[in-house]
């Protein structure tokens, strides 16, 4: 069978490929230190699992509304109003099969051939591929360590053309862990308004912040910016619910209705009883989120210090998420070759920066226990010393 041209334009996910290879090696009995997947190592909190079990016992196992259970859509809207100062109602929200699916659905209903979507690099691997699948053109804007890997208002303004439809903003960021300050968010919002484009804010890591970092949702800057803002989020990172596949998108009602039509003809509703776990996640005390954040903070302090003590490597300190973005330029190895050889020789899995649009770098996920982090950094140091 001849395949559709659209799928031939898409690059397979390097993150998933390396994670799968590391898991396969582990299944063969090989001692692998895996820092590849963006997945908390914690179990889903017990009260969330219990809520899903109750839903099963109560027979909540049937088809539901394509846009999501009404109680979950209302809980999400309430969370957005309370936590993010975004005046959404339940009909401004659609529940999706994970945060990734919310962004895919957005691109499918909003982007047409010829439309341009601005994406700062380093970027999460799926952003440009989703744009390509929708027939749009990803416009990649390179950022630098000097700007803490943040796009500047001047860069955003320069990238906008009469074909620009959407700007993708991710803070806290995957893969760099950078967090835009409220002042920086307001400056970007001003460009969005003056150029009359839309912005989708991927806020999946919003609860994982360190030091004095603050998360300001761009739609909260002003009512005018709110009208041009779309929010993507989910339960995977903050609540360690990666396998549950529950995410959401919030935005103007016509957009949400269009996505409901698309979802109704593709996946139908998100797993019904999983949605009841998500309701409990939002409406219960948030101690579990803070406990995990504190553990990530301890790991961040360790790995930032440890990596920067290895000659030949340097990293900027992340203010959010659970990634360390490392510059390997001094080793004169392409990032793919670096990661493949590291996995083969030292059984340490990382993601090459080329996957995020910036070669000469690698991403380390520190969503692992301290013993694994310590052993992995020892192996990394041995590997780097051999190359220097």
Coordinates of C-alpha atoms in Angstrom, one line a residue:
X1 CA 0.0 0.0 0.0
X2 CA 1.2 3.5 -0.9
X3 CA 1.2 5.6 2.3
X4 CA -0.2 9.1 2.5
X5 CA 2.4 11.8 1.9
X6 CA 1.5 13.5 5.2
X7 CA 2.9 10.8 7.3
X8 CA 6.1 10.7 5.3
X9 CA 6.8 14.3 6.3
X10 CA 6.8 13.4 10.0
X11 CA 9.9 12.5 12.0
X12 CA 9.4 9.6 14.5
X13 CA 9.7 10.6 18.2
X14 CA 13.3 10.2 19.2
X15 CA 12.3 10.5 22.9
X16 CA 10.0 7.5 22.6
X17 CA 12.5 5.5 20.5
X18 CA 15.4 5.9 23.0
X19 CA 13.1 5.3 26.0
X20 CA 11.9 2.1 24.3
X21 CA 15.4 1.0 23.6
X22 CA 16.4 1.6 27.2
X23 CA 13.4 -0.4 28.4
X24 CA 14.3 -3.3 26.1
X25 CA 17.8 -3.4 27.4
X26 CA 16.4 -3.5 31.0
X27 CA 14.1 -6.4 30.1
X28 CA 17.2 -8.3 28.9
X29 CA 18.8 -7.8 32.4
X30 CA 21.1 -5.0 31.5
X31 CA 21.6 -2.4 34.2
X32 CA 20.5 0.8 32.5
X33 CA 20.3 4.3 34.0
X34 CA 17.5 5.9 32.1
X35 CA 17.2 9.6 32.0
X36 CA 15.3 9.7 28.8
X37 CA 11.5 9.8 29.4
X38 CA 9.7 12.8 30.8
X39 CA 7.9 10.6 33.3
X40 CA 7.8 11.0 37.1
X41 CA 9.0 7.9 38.9
X42 CA 6.4 8.2 41.6
X43 CA 3.3 6.1 41.7
X44 CA 0.0 7.9 41.1
X45 CA -1.2 9.2 44.5
X46 CA -3.4 6.6 46.3
X47 CA -6.5 8.8 46.7
X48 CA -6.6 9.4 42.9
X49 CA -6.3 5.6 42.2
X50 CA -9.1 5.0 44.8
X51 CA -11.4 7.4 43.0
X52 CA -10.9 5.5 39.7
X53 CA -11.5 2.2 41.5
X54 CA -14.8 3.6 43.0
X55 CA -15.8 4.7 39.5
X56 CA -15.3 1.2 38.2
X57 CA -17.3 -0.3 41.1
X58 CA -20.1 2.2 40.4
X59 CA -20.3 1.1 36.8
X60 CA -18.8 4.2 35.2
X61 CA -17.5 2.1 32.3
X62 CA -19.7 3.2 29.5
X63 CA -19.4 5.8 26.7
X64 CA -19.4 9.4 27.8
X65 CA -19.6 12.8 26.1
X66 CA -16.9 13.2 23.5
X67 CA -15.8 16.5 25.1
X68 CA -15.5 14.9 28.5
X69 CA -17.5 14.2 31.7
X70 CA -19.4 17.4 32.7
X71 CA -18.1 17.2 36.3
X72 CA -14.4 17.1 35.0
X73 CA -14.9 19.9 32.6
X74 CA -16.4 22.0 35.4
X75 CA -13.5 21.1 37.8
X76 CA -11.0 22.1 35.1
X77 CA -12.7 25.4 34.5
X78 CA -12.8 26.1 38.2
X79 CA -9.1 25.2 38.5
X80 CA -8.3 27.6 35.6
X81 CA -10.3 30.4 37.2
X82 CA -8.8 29.9 40.7
X83 CA -5.2 29.0 39.9
X84 CA -4.6 30.8 36.7
X85 CA -7.1 33.8 36.8
X86 CA -8.6 32.7 33.4
X87 CA -12.3 33.2 33.1
X88 CA -13.2 29.9 31.5
X89 CA -16.5 28.0 31.9
X90 CA -17.0 24.3 31.4
X91 CA -18.0 24.7 27.7
X92 CA -14.7 26.4 27.1
X93 CA -13.0 23.1 28.0
X94 CA -12.5 19.8 26.2
X95 CA -11.0 16.7 27.9
X96 CA -8.5 14.9 25.7
X97 CA -6.4 11.7 25.6
X98 CA -3.4 13.4 27.3
X99 CA -1.9 16.8 26.9
X100 CA -0.3 15.8 23.6
X101 CA -3.7 14.9 22.1
X102 CA -5.0 18.3 23.1
X103 CA -2.3 20.0 21.0
X104 CA -2.8 17.6 18.1
X105 CA -6.5 18.3 18.0
X106 CA -5.9 22.0 18.1
X107 CA -3.6 21.8 15.1
X108 CA -6.1 19.7 13.2
X109 CA -8.9 22.1 13.6
X110 CA -7.0 25.5 13.5
X111 CA -4.1 25.0 11.0
X112 CA -4.5 24.9 7.2
X113 CA -1.9 24.5 4.4
X114 CA 0.0 27.7 4.2
X115 CA -0.5 28.7 7.8
X116 CA 2.7 29.3 9.8
X117 CA 3.2 28.4 13.4
X118 CA 6.0 30.0 15.4
X119 CA 7.9 27.5 17.7
X120 CA 10.9 28.6 19.8
X121 CA 13.8 26.1 19.9
X122 CA 14.7 24.1 21.8
X123 CA 11.2 22.7 21.5
X124 CA 9.2 19.7 22.7
X125 CA 9.7 17.1 19.9
X126 CA 6.0 16.9 18.8
X127 CA 5.2 20.6 18.2
X128 CA 6.6 20.9 14.7
X129 CA 5.5 17.4 13.7
X130 CA 1.9 18.2 14.6
X131 CA 2.0 21.3 12.5
X132 CA 3.3 19.3 9.6
X133 CA 0.5 16.8 9.9
X134 CA -2.0 19.6 9.8
X135 CA -0.4 20.9 6.6
X136 CA 1.1 24.0 8.2
X137 CA 4.6 25.3 8.3
X138 CA 6.6 25.3 11.5
X139 CA 8.7 28.4 11.8
X140 CA 11.6 27.6 14.2
X141 CA 13.1 30.5 16.1
X142 CA 16.5 29.6 17.8
X143 CA 17.1 30.8 21.3
X144 CA 20.4 30.8 23.2
X145 CA 21.8 30.0 26.6
X146 CA 22.4 33.7 27.1
X147 CA 18.6 34.4 27.0
X148 CA 18.0 31.3 29.2
X149 CA 16.6 29.6 26.0
X150 CA 13.7 32.1 25.9
X151 CA 12.3 33.7 22.8
X152 CA 12.5 37.5 23.0
X153 CA 9.7 39.9 22.0
X154 CA 11.9 41.2 19.2
X155 CA 12.5 37.6 17.9
X156 CA 8.8 36.9 18.0
X157 CA 7.9 40.1 16.2
X158 CA 10.5 39.4 13.5
X159 CA 9.2 35.9 12.9
X160 CA 5.6 37.0 12.3
X161 CA 4.3 37.3 8.7
X162 CA 0.9 37.6 7.1
X163 CA 0.8 33.8 7.2
X164 CA 1.3 33.4 10.9
X165 CA -1.6 31.8 12.7
X166 CA -0.3 30.6 16.0
X167 CA 2.6 31.0 18.5
X168 CA 3.5 28.1 20.7
X169 CA 4.6 29.1 24.2
X170 CA 5.8 26.5 26.7
X171 CA 6.6 27.6 30.3
X172 CA 8.0 25.8 32.3
X173 CA 9.8 24.4 29.3
X174 CA 10.5 20.9 28.0
X175 CA 13.4 20.4 27.3
X176 CA 15.2 23.2 29.0
X177 CA 13.3 23.7 32.3
X178 CA 13.3 27.5 31.7
X179 CA 10.5 29.6 33.1
X180 CA 9.4 32.9 31.6
X181 CA 9.0 35.6 34.3
X182 CA 5.7 37.5 34.5
X183 CA 7.4 40.6 32.9
X184 CA 8.6 38.4 30.0
X185 CA 5.1 36.9 29.6
X186 CA 3.6 40.4 29.5
X187 CA 6.1 41.6 26.9
X188 CA 5.3 38.6 24.6
X189 CA 1.6 39.2 25.2
X190 CA 2.0 42.7 23.8
X191 CA 3.4 41.3 20.6
X192 CA 0.6 38.9 20.3
X193 CA -1.9 41.7 20.6
X194 CA -0.2 44.1 18.2
X195 CA 0.2 41.5 15.5
X196 CA -3.3 39.9 16.0
X197 CA -2.1 36.2 16.2
X198 CA -3.2 33.5 18.6
X199 CA -1.0 31.9 21.2
X200 CA -1.3 28.4 22.7
X201 CA 0.3 28.1 26.1
X202 CA 1.4 24.6 27.0
X203 CA 1.3 24.6 30.8
X204 CA 1.8 20.9 31.6
X205 CA 4.7 21.6 34.0
X206 CA 3.1 24.7 35.7
X207 CA 3.1 23.1 39.2
X208 CA 6.8 22.1 39.1
X209 CA 8.6 25.3 40.0
X210 CA 11.8 26.0 42.0
X211 CA 13.3 28.9 44.0
X212 CA 11.3 32.1 43.3
X213 CA 10.0 31.2 39.9
X214 CA 6.4 32.3 39.2
X215 CA 4.0 30.9 36.6
X216 CA 1.9 33.5 34.9
X217 CA -0.5 32.2 32.3
X218 CA -0.4 34.6 29.3
X219 CA -4.2 34.8 29.0
X220 CA -4.3 36.4 32.5
X221 CA -2.4 39.4 31.3
X222 CA -5.5 41.2 30.0
X223 CA -9.0 40.5 28.7
X224 CA -7.8 41.2 25.2
X225 CA -4.9 38.7 25.4
X226 CA -7.3 36.2 27.0
X227 CA -9.4 36.3 23.8
X228 CA -6.4 35.2 21.7
X229 CA -5.1 32.6 24.2
X230 CA -5.5 28.8 24.2
X231 CA -4.4 26.7 27.1
X232 CA -3.1 23.1 26.9
X233 CA -2.6 21.1 30.1
X234 CA -3.0 17.7 31.7
X235 CA -2.5 15.5 34.7
X236 CA 0.6 13.5 33.7
X237 CA 3.4 15.5 35.2
X238 CA 1.9 17.2 38.4
X239 CA 0.0 14.1 39.5
X240 CA 2.2 11.4 38.1
X241 CA -0.6 10.2 35.9
X242 CA 1.3 9.6 32.6
X243 CA -0.4 6.4 31.7
X244 CA -3.9 7.6 32.5
X245 CA -4.0 9.7 29.3
X246 CA -6.1 12.6 30.6
X247 CA -5.4 16.1 29.3
X248 CA -7.4 19.1 28.3
X249 CA -7.6 22.2 26.1
X250 CA -9.3 25.5 27.1
X251 CA -10.2 28.2 24.6
X252 CA -12.9 30.0 22.7
X253 CA -16.2 28.0 22.4
X254 CA -16.1 27.7 18.6
X255 CA -12.6 26.1 18.8
X256 CA -13.8 23.7 21.6
X257 CA -16.9 22.7 19.6
X258 CA -14.7 22.0 16.5
X259 CA -12.4 19.8 18.5
X260 CA -15.4 18.0 20.0
X261 CA -16.5 17.1 16.5
X262 CA -13.0 15.9 15.6
X263 CA -12.8 13.9 18.8
X264 CA -16.3 12.4 18.2
X265 CA -15.2 11.1 14.9
X266 CA -11.7 9.9 16.0
X267 CA -11.4 8.7 19.6
X268 CA -14.8 9.5 21.2
X269 CA -14.5 10.1 24.9
X270 CA -11.5 9.7 27.1
X271 CA -11.5 6.6 29.4
X272 CA -14.5 7.2 31.6
X273 CA -13.3 6.0 35.0
X274 CA -9.9 7.7 34.4
X275 CA -11.7 11.0 34.3
X276 CA -13.1 10.4 37.8
X277 CA -9.6 10.0 39.0
X278 CA -8.8 13.3 37.4
X279 CA -11.7 15.0 39.1
X280 CA -10.3 13.8 42.5
X281 CA -6.9 15.0 41.5
X282 CA -8.2 18.6 41.0
X283 CA -10.7 18.8 43.9
X284 CA -8.6 17.1 46.7
X285 CA -5.8 18.7 48.8
X286 CA -2.7 19.3 46.7
X287 CA -0.1 17.9 49.2
X288 CA 0.9 15.1 46.9
X289 CA 1.9 17.7 44.2
X290 CA 4.0 19.6 46.7
X291 CA 5.7 16.4 48.0
X292 CA 6.7 15.4 44.5
X293 CA 7.9 18.9 43.7
X294 CA 10.1 18.9 46.8
X295 CA 11.7 15.6 45.7
X296 CA 12.3 17.0 42.2
X297 CA 13.9 20.1 43.8
X298 CA 16.4 18.0 45.8
X299 CA 17.2 16.0 42.6
X300 CA 17.6 19.2 40.6
X301 CA 20.2 20.6 43.1
X302 CA 22.2 17.4 43.0
X303 CA 22.2 16.9 39.2
X304 CA 22.9 20.6 38.4
X305 CA 26.0 20.6 40.7
X306 CA 27.1 17.1 39.5
X307 CA 27.0 17.8 35.8
X308 CA 28.7 21.2 36.1
X309 CA 31.6 19.5 37.9
X310 CA 32.3 17.3 34.9
X311 CA 34.9 18.9 32.7
X312 CA 33.5 19.4 29.1
X313 CA 29.9 19.8 30.2
X314 CA 27.9 22.9 31.2
X315 CA 24.3 23.4 32.0
X316 CA 22.0 26.3 32.9
X317 CA 20.0 25.9 36.1
X318 CA 16.3 25.0 35.4
X319 CA 13.6 26.9 37.3
X320 CA 10.9 24.4 36.4
X321 CA 9.9 20.9 35.1
X322 CA 12.4 18.1 35.7
X323 CA 15.0 18.4 33.0
X324 CA 18.6 19.5 32.8
X325 CA 19.7 20.8 29.4
X326 CA 23.4 20.2 28.9
X327 CA 25.8 21.8 26.4
X328 CA 28.2 19.1 25.0
X329 CA 29.8 21.3 22.2
X330 CA 33.3 21.0 23.7
X331 CA 33.2 17.2 23.0
X332 CA 32.8 17.7 19.2
X333 CA 30.3 14.9 19.0
X334 CA 26.9 15.2 17.3
X335 CA 24.2 14.8 19.9
X336 CA 22.8 11.6 18.4
X337 CA 26.2 9.9 18.3
X338 CA 26.9 11.1 21.8
X339 CA 23.6 9.5 23.2
X340 CA 23.9 6.3 21.1
X341 CA 27.5 5.7 22.2
X342 CA 26.8 6.6 25.9
X343 CA 23.9 4.1 25.9
X344 CA 26.1 1.4 24.3
X345 CA 29.2 1.9 26.4
X346 CA 27.9 3.0 29.8
X347 CA 24.2 2.0 29.6
X348 CA 23.0 5.5 30.3
X349 CA 20.0 6.8 28.3
X350 CA 19.6 10.5 27.4
X351 CA 17.8 12.4 24.6
X352 CA 20.0 14.1 21.9
X353 CA 19.4 17.8 21.5
X354 CA 18.9 17.4 17.8
X355 CA 15.4 16.0 18.7
X356 CA 14.6 19.4 20.2
X357 CA 16.0 21.4 17.3
X358 CA 19.4 22.2 18.8
X359 CA 22.4 19.9 18.2
X360 CA 25.4 20.0 20.5
X361 CA 23.1 19.5 23.6
X362 CA 21.4 16.7 25.4
X363 CA 18.5 16.5 27.8
X364 CA 18.7 14.7 31.1
X365 CA 15.4 13.9 32.9
X366 CA 16.0 13.8 36.6
X367 CA 12.6 12.1 37.3
X368 CA 14.5 9.2 38.8
X369 CA 15.5 8.1 42.3
X370 CA 18.7 9.5 43.8
X371 CA 20.6 6.2 43.6
X372 CA 20.0 6.0 39.9
X373 CA 21.0 9.7 39.4
X374 CA 24.3 9.2 41.3
X375 CA 25.2 6.0 39.4
X376 CA 24.3 7.6 36.1
X377 CA 26.3 10.7 36.7
X378 CA 29.4 8.5 37.6
X379 CA 29.0 6.7 34.4
X380 CA 28.5 9.9 32.4
X381 CA 31.7 11.3 33.9
X382 CA 33.7 8.2 32.9
X383 CA 32.3 8.5 29.4
X384 CA 33.1 12.2 29.1
X385 CA 36.6 11.8 30.5
X386 CA 37.5 9.2 28.0
X387 CA 36.6 11.6 25.2
X388 CA 38.6 14.5 26.6

